[in-house]
Short mmCIF file of C-alpha atoms and ligand atoms in Angstrom, two decimals:
data_model
loop_
_atom_site.label_atom_id
_atom_site.label_comp_id
_atom_site.label_asym_id
_atom_site.label_seq_id
_atom_site.Cartn_x
_atom_site.Cartn_y
_atom_site.Cartn_z
CA MET A 1 -185.71 40.94 -27.33
CA LYS A 2 -183.30 38.70 -25.47
CA SER A 3 -183.27 39.37 -21.73
CA LEU A 4 -180.11 39.51 -19.69
CA GLN A 5 -179.48 36.18 -18.01
CA ILE A 6 -177.83 35.76 -14.69
CA ASN A 7 -176.07 32.42 -14.43
CA LYS A 8 -174.86 30.69 -11.35
CA VAL A 9 -171.15 30.02 -11.82
CA LEU A 10 -168.87 28.11 -9.51
CA SER A 11 -166.03 30.13 -8.04
CA GLY A 12 -163.50 27.76 -9.61
CA GLN A 13 -164.97 28.49 -13.05
CA LEU A 14 -164.94 32.19 -12.29
CA ALA A 15 -161.28 32.15 -11.37
CA SER A 16 -160.41 30.46 -14.64
CA ARG A 17 -161.86 33.36 -16.63
CA ASN A 18 -159.01 35.35 -18.03
CA ILE A 19 -160.35 38.80 -17.31
CA LEU A 20 -160.52 38.08 -13.60
CA LEU A 21 -156.93 36.90 -13.52
CA ARG A 22 -155.71 40.35 -14.39
CA PRO A 23 -154.54 42.03 -11.23
CA PRO A 24 -156.19 45.34 -10.42
CA GLU A 25 -154.54 48.59 -11.45
CA PRO A 26 -154.75 51.91 -9.60
CA ASP A 27 -157.72 54.17 -10.18
CA PRO A 28 -157.17 56.23 -13.40
CA LYS A 29 -157.77 59.34 -11.26
CA ILE A 30 -154.47 58.57 -9.56
CA LEU A 31 -152.61 57.66 -12.73
CA VAL A 32 -153.75 60.43 -15.05
CA SER A 33 -152.89 64.10 -14.54
CA ARG A 34 -152.67 67.18 -16.73
CA PRO A 35 -149.77 66.76 -19.20
CA SER A 36 -148.82 70.41 -18.64
CA SER A 37 -148.03 69.88 -14.95
CA SER A 38 -146.94 66.25 -14.66
CA ILE A 39 -144.47 63.90 -16.28
CA TYR A 40 -145.75 61.29 -18.72
CA ILE A 41 -143.91 58.00 -18.26
CA GLY A 42 -145.78 55.28 -20.14
CA LYS A 43 -148.91 53.13 -20.19
CA THR A 44 -150.15 50.42 -17.83
CA LEU A 45 -149.95 46.89 -19.19
CA PHE A 46 -153.59 45.80 -18.91
CA CYS A 47 -155.87 48.81 -19.18
CA ARG A 48 -153.41 50.93 -21.22
CA VAL A 49 -153.97 53.87 -18.91
CA PRO A 50 -151.28 56.54 -19.36
CA PHE A 51 -149.27 57.15 -16.19
CA PHE A 52 -148.37 60.76 -15.47
CA TRP A 53 -145.99 61.17 -12.53
CA ASP A 54 -147.50 63.87 -10.37
CA PRO A 55 -145.77 64.66 -7.05
CA ARG A 56 -148.98 66.29 -5.74
CA LYS A 57 -150.57 62.85 -5.63
CA LEU A 58 -147.57 61.12 -4.06
CA VAL A 59 -146.35 61.00 -0.50
CA ASN A 60 -142.96 62.34 -1.62
CA PRO A 61 -141.11 63.06 -4.89
CA HIS A 62 -138.33 60.48 -4.52
CA LEU A 63 -137.87 57.57 -6.92
CA CYS A 64 -136.15 54.27 -6.43
CA VAL A 65 -135.30 52.36 -9.62
CA VAL A 66 -134.02 48.77 -9.65
CA GLY A 67 -133.50 46.10 -12.31
CA ILE A 68 -130.80 43.99 -13.90
CA THR A 69 -128.28 45.56 -16.31
CA GLY A 70 -129.92 46.40 -19.61
CA SER A 71 -133.47 46.31 -18.21
CA GLY A 72 -134.07 50.04 -18.86
CA LYS A 73 -133.12 52.00 -15.70
CA SER A 74 -130.91 54.65 -17.29
CA TYR A 75 -133.20 54.99 -20.30
CA PHE A 76 -136.10 55.66 -17.93
CA ILE A 77 -134.06 58.22 -15.94
CA LYS A 78 -133.00 60.08 -19.10
CA THR A 79 -136.58 60.17 -20.38
CA PHE A 80 -137.87 61.29 -16.98
CA ILE A 81 -135.29 64.07 -16.55
CA THR A 82 -135.80 65.31 -20.12
CA ARG A 83 -139.53 65.71 -19.50
CA ALA A 84 -139.09 67.08 -15.95
CA ARG A 85 -136.92 69.85 -17.37
CA LEU A 86 -139.34 70.59 -20.18
CA VAL A 87 -142.60 70.44 -18.25
CA LEU A 88 -141.60 71.47 -14.72
CA GLY A 89 -138.52 73.54 -15.58
CA ALA A 90 -136.64 71.52 -12.94
CA SER A 91 -132.87 71.29 -12.59
CA ALA A 92 -131.06 67.96 -12.46
CA LEU A 93 -127.73 66.94 -11.00
CA ILE A 94 -126.47 63.55 -12.11
CA LEU A 95 -123.66 61.83 -10.23
CA ASP A 96 -122.39 59.67 -13.04
CA TRP A 97 -120.43 56.69 -11.70
CA ALA A 98 -119.95 54.86 -14.98
CA GLY A 99 -119.70 57.79 -17.42
CA GLU A 100 -122.93 56.66 -19.12
CA TYR A 101 -124.81 59.95 -18.87
CA SER A 102 -122.23 62.46 -20.09
CA SER A 103 -122.87 62.23 -23.84
CA TRP A 104 -126.63 62.37 -23.30
CA VAL A 105 -126.36 65.38 -20.94
CA TRP A 106 -124.16 67.14 -23.40
CA ALA A 107 -126.55 66.38 -26.28
CA ALA A 108 -129.48 67.60 -24.17
CA GLY A 109 -127.77 70.98 -23.76
CA GLY A 110 -126.52 70.37 -20.22
CA ARG A 111 -123.09 70.73 -18.66
CA VAL A 112 -120.65 67.89 -18.03
CA VAL A 113 -118.14 68.45 -15.24
CA ASP A 114 -115.16 66.13 -15.03
CA PHE A 115 -114.61 65.59 -11.30
CA GLY A 116 -111.03 64.43 -11.83
CA ARG A 117 -110.11 67.77 -13.42
CA ASN A 118 -112.22 70.04 -11.20
CA GLY A 119 -112.72 68.46 -7.81
CA VAL A 120 -113.86 69.69 -4.41
CA ASN A 121 -111.93 70.58 -1.32
CA MET A 122 -113.09 67.88 1.10
CA MET A 123 -112.18 70.09 4.04
CA ASP A 124 -114.17 73.07 2.81
CA LEU A 125 -116.45 74.11 5.65
CA GLY A 126 -119.42 74.62 3.32
CA GLY A 127 -120.95 77.11 5.80
CA GLN A 128 -120.62 74.80 8.80
CA LYS A 129 -118.74 74.86 12.08
CA PRO A 130 -115.31 73.12 11.95
CA HIS A 131 -116.31 70.33 14.36
CA VAL A 132 -119.43 69.54 12.29
CA ARG A 133 -117.52 69.42 9.02
CA ALA A 134 -114.71 67.38 10.60
CA ARG A 135 -117.34 64.82 11.75
CA GLN A 136 -118.75 64.62 8.22
CA VAL A 137 -115.33 64.03 6.65
CA ILE A 138 -114.61 61.35 9.26
CA SER A 139 -117.98 59.75 8.58
CA ALA A 140 -117.23 59.60 4.82
CA LEU A 141 -113.79 58.09 5.51
CA CYS A 142 -115.36 55.55 7.88
CA MET A 143 -117.81 54.50 5.18
CA LEU A 144 -115.19 54.03 2.51
CA THR A 145 -111.97 53.06 4.30
CA ASP A 146 -111.17 50.90 7.31
CA LEU A 147 -111.00 53.98 9.59
CA GLY A 148 -114.36 53.05 11.18
CA ASN A 149 -112.76 49.99 12.84
CA TYR A 150 -110.24 52.04 14.84
CA PRO A 151 -111.67 54.52 17.38
CA GLU A 152 -108.20 55.77 18.33
CA GLN A 153 -107.38 56.59 14.70
CA ILE A 154 -110.72 58.37 14.33
CA ARG A 155 -109.78 60.57 17.31
CA ILE A 156 -106.27 61.28 15.95
CA THR A 157 -107.57 62.22 12.49
CA GLU A 158 -110.36 64.37 13.89
CA ASP A 159 -108.00 66.22 16.29
CA ALA A 160 -105.59 66.94 13.43
CA MET A 161 -108.48 68.16 11.29
CA LEU A 162 -109.67 70.58 13.98
CA GLU A 163 -106.09 71.80 14.40
CA CYS A 164 -106.01 72.48 10.64
CA TYR A 165 -109.14 74.64 10.91
CA ARG A 166 -107.53 76.58 13.77
CA ARG A 167 -104.22 77.14 11.96
CA TRP A 168 -105.26 77.81 8.37
CA LYS A 169 -108.07 79.82 6.82
CA SER A 170 -109.04 77.26 4.19
CA PRO A 171 -107.14 74.05 4.84
CA THR A 172 -107.07 71.04 2.52
CA LEU A 173 -106.13 67.39 2.93
CA LYS A 174 -102.54 68.46 2.21
CA HIS A 175 -102.53 70.51 5.43
CA LEU A 176 -104.00 67.54 7.25
CA LEU A 177 -101.24 65.29 5.93
CA PHE A 178 -98.66 67.87 6.95
CA LEU A 179 -99.88 67.79 10.57
CA LEU A 180 -100.33 64.02 10.70
CA GLY A 181 -96.89 63.58 9.13
CA LYS A 182 -95.34 65.73 11.88
CA ARG A 183 -97.07 63.62 14.53
CA GLN A 184 -96.45 60.20 13.03
CA LYS A 185 -93.56 59.42 15.39
CA GLN A 186 -95.91 59.59 18.39
CA SER A 187 -97.46 56.16 17.81
CA GLU A 188 -98.22 53.45 15.28
CA ALA A 189 -101.81 54.74 15.10
CA HIS A 190 -100.55 58.22 14.11
CA ARG A 191 -98.41 56.67 11.41
CA ILE A 192 -101.34 54.72 9.97
CA CYS A 193 -103.52 57.87 9.96
CA ALA A 194 -100.86 59.77 8.02
CA ARG A 195 -100.48 56.89 5.57
CA ARG A 196 -104.22 56.71 4.93
CA ILE A 197 -104.42 60.39 3.94
CA ARG A 198 -101.16 60.17 1.97
CA ASN A 199 -102.49 57.22 -0.05
CA LEU A 200 -105.72 59.07 -0.74
CA LEU A 201 -103.83 62.12 -1.96
CA LEU A 202 -101.42 60.06 -4.05
CA ALA A 203 -104.26 58.24 -5.79
CA SER A 204 -106.53 61.22 -6.36
CA GLY A 205 -104.07 64.04 -7.14
CA GLU A 206 -105.75 67.40 -6.66
CA SER A 207 -109.33 66.05 -6.88
CA PHE A 208 -110.08 66.34 -3.16
CA CYS A 209 -108.08 69.53 -2.52
CA SER A 210 -109.19 71.87 -5.28
CA SER A 211 -112.17 74.18 -4.84
CA LYS A 212 -113.10 74.51 -8.52
CA LEU A 213 -116.44 72.75 -8.22
CA LYS A 214 -119.00 75.08 -6.64
CA ILE A 215 -122.17 73.57 -5.22
CA SER A 216 -124.21 76.65 -6.14
CA SER A 217 -123.25 76.26 -9.80
CA ILE A 218 -123.93 72.53 -10.05
CA SER A 219 -127.41 72.66 -8.58
CA GLU A 220 -128.79 74.81 -11.43
CA GLY A 221 -129.69 73.54 -14.93
CA LEU A 222 -128.78 70.08 -16.21
CA VAL A 223 -125.40 69.05 -14.82
CA CYS A 224 -123.58 65.75 -14.98
CA ILE A 225 -120.64 65.19 -12.64
CA ASP A 226 -118.51 62.65 -14.41
CA LEU A 227 -116.86 60.56 -11.70
CA HIS A 228 -115.66 57.72 -13.85
CA SER A 229 -112.24 59.26 -14.48
CA LEU A 230 -111.43 58.69 -10.80
CA PRO A 231 -109.37 55.51 -10.56
CA THR A 232 -111.16 53.52 -7.82
CA GLU A 233 -114.69 52.80 -6.64
CA GLU A 234 -113.72 54.22 -3.20
CA GLN A 235 -112.71 57.53 -4.73
CA ARG A 236 -115.82 57.73 -6.87
CA SER A 237 -117.92 57.07 -3.78
CA LEU A 238 -115.93 59.58 -1.72
CA ALA A 239 -116.49 62.20 -4.42
CA GLY A 240 -120.21 61.37 -4.61
CA LEU A 241 -120.57 61.44 -0.83
CA THR A 242 -118.72 64.73 -0.49
CA ILE A 243 -120.89 66.39 -3.13
CA LEU A 244 -124.02 65.06 -1.41
CA GLN A 245 -122.80 66.35 1.96
CA PHE A 246 -122.32 69.87 0.58
CA LEU A 247 -125.58 69.63 -1.31
CA LYS A 248 -127.48 68.61 1.82
CA GLU A 249 -125.99 71.53 3.76
CA SER A 250 -126.91 74.01 1.04
CA MET A 251 -130.39 72.43 0.97
CA ARG A 252 -130.77 72.93 4.73
CA LEU A 253 -129.68 76.54 4.43
CA SER A 254 -132.37 77.23 1.82
CA SER A 255 -135.94 78.05 2.81
CA TYR A 256 -138.82 75.59 2.70
CA SER A 257 -140.47 75.29 -0.69
CA GLU A 258 -144.22 75.83 -0.97
CA ASN A 259 -144.13 74.49 -4.50
CA PRO A 260 -145.21 70.81 -4.69
CA PHE A 261 -142.94 70.27 -7.72
CA PRO A 262 -139.26 69.53 -7.12
CA ARG A 263 -136.80 72.17 -8.22
CA LEU A 264 -133.83 69.80 -8.27
CA PHE A 265 -133.62 66.10 -9.14
CA VAL A 266 -130.47 64.44 -7.86
CA VAL A 267 -129.63 61.21 -9.68
CA VAL A 268 -127.42 58.55 -8.12
CA ASP A 269 -127.20 55.58 -10.48
CA GLU A 270 -125.23 52.43 -9.52
CA ALA A 271 -123.84 54.13 -6.42
CA TRP A 272 -124.05 50.95 -4.38
CA LYS A 273 -121.59 51.99 -1.69
CA ILE A 274 -123.40 55.16 -0.81
CA ALA A 275 -126.95 53.94 -1.36
CA SER A 276 -126.52 51.06 1.07
CA ASP A 277 -125.06 52.95 4.03
CA GLU A 278 -127.34 54.40 6.69
CA ARG A 279 -124.87 57.30 7.30
CA SER A 280 -124.94 58.39 3.65
CA ASP A 281 -126.56 61.68 2.75
CA VAL A 282 -128.61 59.94 0.08
CA ILE A 283 -130.73 58.88 3.06
CA SER A 284 -130.78 62.37 4.65
CA ILE A 285 -131.94 63.86 1.33
CA VAL A 286 -134.59 61.14 0.96
CA ARG A 287 -135.85 61.96 4.47
CA GLU A 288 -135.75 65.75 4.32
CA GLY A 289 -135.61 66.66 0.62
CA ARG A 290 -139.34 67.05 -0.09
CA LYS A 291 -139.83 70.18 1.98
CA TYR A 292 -136.89 71.90 0.28
CA GLY A 293 -137.97 70.94 -3.25
CA PHE A 294 -135.30 68.25 -3.66
CA SER A 295 -136.07 64.89 -5.24
CA ILE A 296 -133.62 62.03 -5.32
CA ILE A 297 -133.57 59.24 -7.89
CA VAL A 298 -131.62 56.20 -6.71
CA ALA A 299 -130.99 53.44 -9.25
CA SER A 300 -129.28 50.12 -8.76
CA GLN A 301 -129.03 46.75 -10.46
CA ASN A 302 -129.00 45.08 -7.08
CA PRO A 303 -131.91 46.05 -4.80
CA SER A 304 -130.15 44.76 -1.69
CA ASP A 305 -127.55 47.51 -2.26
CA VAL A 306 -130.30 50.05 -1.71
CA HIS A 307 -130.93 50.77 1.95
CA LYS A 308 -134.41 49.76 3.18
CA SER A 309 -135.19 53.31 4.25
CA ILE A 310 -134.71 54.48 0.62
CA PHE A 311 -137.33 51.95 -0.49
CA SER A 312 -139.71 52.79 2.30
CA ASN A 313 -139.29 56.55 1.85
CA SER A 314 -139.65 56.67 -1.93
CA GLY A 315 -143.04 57.73 -3.23
CA THR A 316 -142.38 55.85 -6.48
CA THR A 317 -140.57 52.54 -6.91
CA ILE A 318 -139.87 51.35 -10.43
CA CYS A 319 -138.80 47.74 -10.45
CA PHE A 320 -137.54 46.56 -13.85
CA ARG A 321 -136.69 42.90 -14.45
CA LEU A 322 -134.91 41.10 -11.60
CA THR A 323 -133.66 37.56 -12.14
CA LEU A 324 -132.71 36.46 -8.62
CA ASP A 325 -135.42 35.28 -6.23
CA SER A 326 -133.53 36.79 -3.29
CA GLU A 327 -133.62 40.25 -4.91
CA ARG A 328 -137.31 40.05 -5.72
CA ALA A 329 -137.93 38.92 -2.14
CA TYR A 330 -135.97 41.93 -0.85
CA VAL A 331 -138.06 44.35 -2.90
CA ARG A 332 -141.29 42.61 -1.94
CA SER A 333 -140.44 42.71 1.74
CA SER A 334 -140.29 46.52 1.48
CA LEU A 335 -143.29 47.07 -0.79
CA SER A 336 -145.55 44.05 -0.21
CA TYR A 337 -147.33 43.79 -3.57
CA SER A 338 -149.67 40.93 -4.47
CA GLN A 339 -148.64 37.41 -5.53
CA ASN A 340 -150.10 38.13 -8.97
CA TYR A 341 -147.69 40.99 -9.51
CA GLU A 342 -144.85 38.95 -8.05
CA GLU A 343 -145.41 36.32 -10.75
CA LEU A 344 -145.77 38.90 -13.52
CA SER A 345 -142.51 40.54 -12.47
CA HIS A 346 -140.59 37.40 -13.53
CA SER A 347 -141.23 37.96 -17.21
CA LEU A 348 -140.83 41.70 -17.74
CA GLY A 349 -139.38 42.82 -21.07
CA VAL A 350 -136.87 45.65 -21.59
CA GLY A 351 -138.50 48.93 -20.52
CA GLN A 352 -141.29 47.15 -18.60
CA ALA A 353 -141.44 47.59 -14.86
CA LEU A 354 -143.53 46.81 -11.84
CA VAL A 355 -144.37 50.19 -10.34
CA HIS A 356 -145.42 50.85 -6.76
CA ILE A 357 -146.69 54.25 -5.73
CA GLU A 358 -147.34 55.61 -2.25
CA THR A 359 -150.22 58.03 -2.57
CA ALA A 360 -150.39 61.28 -0.58
CA THR A 361 -153.83 60.38 0.74
CA PRO A 362 -154.86 56.79 1.57
CA ALA A 363 -156.25 55.02 -1.51
CA GLN A 364 -158.61 52.04 -1.50
CA CYS A 365 -157.44 50.87 -4.92
CA SER A 366 -154.25 48.99 -5.86
CA ARG A 367 -151.05 51.01 -5.80
CA ASP A 368 -149.16 48.59 -8.04
CA PHE A 369 -149.17 48.23 -11.79
CA ILE A 370 -147.01 47.11 -14.67
CA LEU A 371 -145.83 49.89 -16.92
CA LYS A 372 -144.09 50.10 -20.28
CA VAL A 373 -141.81 53.13 -20.26
CA ASP A 374 -142.51 55.22 -23.34
CA GLY A 375 -139.23 56.89 -24.22
CA GLU A 376 -138.66 59.36 -27.00
CA PRO A 377 -135.69 59.57 -29.34
CA LEU A 378 -133.39 62.31 -28.19
CA ALA A 379 -132.41 65.17 -30.41
CA GLU A 380 -128.80 64.57 -31.44
CA PHE A 381 -126.43 67.49 -31.42
CA CYS A 382 -123.16 67.65 -33.33
CA ARG A 383 -120.44 69.67 -31.70
CA LEU A 384 -117.60 71.58 -33.38
CA ARG A 385 -114.77 72.52 -31.08
CA GLY A 386 -111.33 74.10 -31.12
CA GLY A 387 -109.77 77.54 -31.38
CA GLY A 388 -112.09 78.79 -28.65
CA MET A 389 -115.06 77.62 -30.73
CA ASP A 390 -117.77 75.42 -29.22
CA ILE A 391 -120.72 75.20 -31.57
CA SER A 392 -123.51 72.68 -31.24
CA LEU A 393 -126.04 72.04 -33.95
CA GLU A 394 -128.93 69.64 -34.16
CA ARG A 395 -127.96 66.84 -36.55
CA SER A 396 -130.66 67.58 -39.13
CA GLU A 397 -129.87 71.32 -39.01
CA LEU A 398 -126.19 70.60 -39.69
CA LEU A 399 -127.18 68.38 -42.60
CA ARG A 400 -129.38 71.17 -44.00
CA GLN A 401 -126.55 73.72 -43.75
CA LEU A 402 -124.10 71.35 -45.43
CA HIS A 403 -126.49 70.87 -48.35
CA LEU A 404 -127.06 74.62 -48.59
CA PHE A 405 -123.32 75.08 -48.92
CA GLY A 406 -123.23 72.70 -51.86
CA LEU A 407 -122.14 69.41 -50.32
CA SER A 408 -123.51 66.37 -52.13
CA GLU A 409 -125.58 63.74 -50.26
CA LYS A 410 -122.56 61.49 -50.11
CA GLN A 411 -120.21 64.23 -48.86
CA ALA A 412 -122.67 65.28 -46.14
CA ALA A 413 -123.04 61.63 -45.11
CA ILE A 414 -119.24 61.34 -44.80
CA VAL A 415 -119.14 64.42 -42.55
CA LEU A 416 -121.91 63.03 -40.32
CA ALA A 417 -120.25 59.61 -40.17
CA LYS A 418 -117.09 61.36 -38.93
CA PHE A 419 -119.12 63.08 -36.20
CA GLU A 420 -120.71 59.78 -35.19
CA LYS A 421 -117.34 58.05 -34.97
CA SER A 422 -116.21 60.51 -32.31
CA SER A 423 -119.33 60.77 -30.06
CA LEU A 424 -120.79 63.56 -32.26
CA SER A 425 -117.90 65.89 -31.49
CA MET A 426 -115.24 67.10 -33.97
CA GLU A 427 -112.30 69.48 -33.95
CA ALA A 428 -112.96 72.51 -36.19
CA SER A 429 -109.58 71.94 -37.89
CA GLU A 430 -110.63 68.40 -38.83
CA PHE A 431 -113.90 69.76 -40.22
CA VAL A 432 -111.97 72.24 -42.39
CA ARG A 433 -109.65 69.52 -43.63
CA ILE A 434 -112.58 67.33 -44.65
CA LEU A 435 -114.22 70.14 -46.62
CA GLU A 436 -110.89 71.01 -48.25
CA GLY A 437 -110.58 67.35 -49.16
CA PHE A 438 -113.88 67.68 -51.02
CA GLY A 439 -112.37 70.56 -53.00
CA PHE A 440 -114.05 73.51 -51.25
CA ALA A 441 -112.05 76.73 -51.13
CA ARG A 442 -111.19 78.31 -47.77
CA PRO A 443 -113.42 81.41 -48.26
CA THR A 444 -116.43 79.07 -48.74
CA ILE A 445 -115.50 77.07 -45.65
CA ILE A 446 -115.11 80.28 -43.66
CA SER A 447 -118.58 81.48 -44.69
CA LEU A 448 -120.03 78.09 -43.73
CA LEU A 449 -118.37 78.24 -40.32
CA ARG A 450 -119.64 81.81 -39.87
CA GLU A 451 -123.12 80.62 -40.76
CA LEU A 452 -122.83 77.84 -38.16
CA GLY A 453 -122.02 80.45 -35.52
CA ALA A 454 -118.20 80.81 -35.42
CA GLY A 455 -116.78 84.18 -34.40
CA GLU A 456 -114.00 86.02 -36.25
CA LYS A 457 -111.44 85.48 -33.48
CA GLN A 458 -112.19 81.78 -33.36
CA LEU A 459 -111.89 81.45 -37.15
CA LEU A 460 -108.54 83.22 -37.04
CA GLU A 461 -107.25 80.82 -34.40
CA VAL A 462 -108.49 77.70 -36.20
CA PHE A 463 -106.91 78.71 -39.51
CA SER A 464 -103.61 79.87 -38.03
CA ASN A 465 -103.37 76.53 -36.16
CA LEU A 466 -104.05 74.76 -39.44
CA ARG A 467 -101.36 76.76 -41.19
CA MET A 468 -98.89 75.74 -38.48
CA ALA A 469 -99.93 72.09 -38.63
CA GLY A 470 -99.36 71.92 -42.43
CA SER A 471 -101.42 69.86 -44.82
CA GLU A 472 -100.75 66.30 -43.65
CA GLY A 473 -104.33 65.77 -42.57
CA LYS A 474 -105.68 66.91 -45.91
CA VAL A 475 -103.59 64.40 -47.82
CA GLU A 476 -104.62 61.60 -45.46
CA PHE A 477 -108.29 62.47 -45.89
CA GLU A 478 -108.05 62.79 -49.66
CA LEU A 479 -106.56 59.33 -49.74
CA SER A 480 -109.32 57.77 -47.67
CA GLU A 481 -111.96 59.52 -49.80
CA LYS A 482 -110.40 58.12 -52.95
CA GLU A 483 -110.45 54.68 -51.34
CA GLU A 484 -114.15 55.15 -50.54
CA SER A 485 -114.95 56.06 -54.15
CA ARG A 486 -112.93 53.10 -55.36
CA LYS A 487 -114.96 50.80 -53.08
CA GLU A 488 -118.16 52.51 -54.24
CA GLY A 489 -117.09 51.97 -57.87
CA LYS A 490 -116.35 48.31 -57.18
CA LYS A 491 -119.75 47.89 -55.52
CA ARG A 492 -121.50 49.54 -58.46
CA GLY A 493 -119.59 47.22 -60.84
CA ALA A 494 -120.55 44.14 -58.81
CA ASN A 495 -124.22 45.22 -58.74
CA ALA A 496 -124.24 45.78 -62.48
CA ALA A 497 -122.68 42.34 -63.02
CA ARG A 498 -125.28 40.76 -60.70
CA LYS A 499 -128.08 42.46 -62.66
CA GLN A 500 -126.66 41.22 -65.95
CA ASN A 501 -126.42 37.66 -64.64
CA SER A 502 -129.89 37.64 -63.16
CA PRO A 503 -132.63 36.11 -65.38
N1 ADP B 601 -138.52 51.83 -22.46
C1 ADP B 601 -137.67 51.51 -23.43
N2 ADP B 601 -138.05 51.57 -24.72
C2 ADP B 601 -137.20 51.25 -25.72
N3 ADP B 601 -135.92 50.85 -25.52
C3 ADP B 601 -135.48 50.76 -24.26
C4 ADP B 601 -136.33 51.08 -23.15
N4 ADP B 601 -135.61 50.92 -22.03
C5 ADP B 601 -134.38 50.51 -22.40
N5 ADP B 601 -134.30 50.41 -23.74
C6 ADP B 601 -133.12 49.98 -24.51
O1 ADP B 601 -132.34 49.09 -23.73
C7 ADP B 601 -131.00 49.57 -23.61
C8 ADP B 601 -130.51 49.32 -22.19
O2 ADP B 601 -131.21 50.15 -21.31
P1 ADP B 601 -130.50 50.92 -20.12
O3 ADP B 601 -131.46 51.93 -19.64
O4 ADP B 601 -129.16 51.40 -20.49
O5 ADP B 601 -130.35 49.73 -19.07
P2 ADP B 601 -129.81 49.78 -17.58
O6 ADP B 601 -129.54 51.18 -17.20
O7 ADP B 601 -130.89 49.15 -16.77
O8 ADP B 601 -128.58 48.94 -17.60
C9 ADP B 601 -131.06 51.06 -23.98
O9 ADP B 601 -129.93 51.48 -24.65
C10 ADP B 601 -132.27 51.16 -24.86
O10 ADP B 601 -131.88 51.06 -26.20
MG1 MG B 602 -127.67 52.07 -16.45
#
């Protein structure tokens, strides 16, 4: 039997051995948790250990996500939130700057709220004393306008705000403008203050005066606040900041949570103006959120737009590919990972990230590793709307129902293609027209719609609207279908010719 030999090897030779060049990964005891009470994210690059995000093992439940555009930040957030809702039953509130989450939230069965149409009353007290709320509004205006540079204007605006609270029961920015307008002859500073509020109102319409958006209703379930319909970055940030201010106050009014799992994830993606400012409530929620069961996920393509205290107070940092040295240096100055990982972070692929975790108890092992995010394809829901109807059906279920009702493969494919063309949403009247174009009689279409979940009242409304609109749509559709079949015929002819010509 061959005995085990111990060789003397020079350290230089040792270092050249590949296995020793692999940087250490955290202890699997830290990375792996029960799938029923943690969130699976992906596998480590070297040892292929699955990483389950478990807030019980982390110093806090906040996440900071950075990486260039297209590196996988939003994909990771969507995957994470989907699983957090499934496994932990957590709620999620997404402040959607670019309108990139709304279709996913809708497809995932959540609620999309258009801020432009709903809005919040910026001067709502939200359960606070007038002088506290006035300070918060001033602080938001200082962050996003030039007000911060003029102490006299701050005093004038704040005085007028307090006067509004004394005079009216629930004042809005319109009341503030009314008072400032009356005082504008007193000085140039008064005039500028009035102009600032007037400009804000002119640009945002009712968005910052209406009280339609209730904080209690947006902090339950999966909710996306679509801010991208607001015309400027300042307004989007003002809306985001105001929501976060109200959210923080409602958080502080709630009792401490004994549960180690967050009950609400708040997502702020590409919110550079409010993630970089010390006065922003992103930072207050990062500092205080854990004890109330709040977790914040801050994502940005530029790490230097994320305030240092967000990095240093996040239990999990997910750093996707960064191309600029200065940005990598900024991240490294906050997290101090090894040179090995620094080098590896230069060549990350899409969905790969350098992860840093801060463990709840001190750990002797590495707290850095490279991870490939393991996403899952989302269920796609098709939505039929109109006439008071709002039906959503999983794509494959809709396909099954269409076949059951006698649509051919090709007809069902045309219907689905129509859904896909319009972000998986279609007017019920359009749906009826398409089926009529295929030659289906109205009673058959009505039974199909009933089967899909339409109520009698809704059917009545859809069909009476159709009657009023006439049959223009039907003709148009019939024409395009004929064109399709002509193209199909041509293709078949060409294929047959090709076959004949081939040896
Ligand atoms: N982990 C992943 N696995 C597979 N595909 C991914 C992954 N991460 C990102 N992608 C793909 O890359 C695209 C861009 O990712 P996205 O998350 O939108 O980038 P970012 O938000 O960083 O700009 C996504 O649409 C998705 O198709
Ligand atoms: Mg994104």
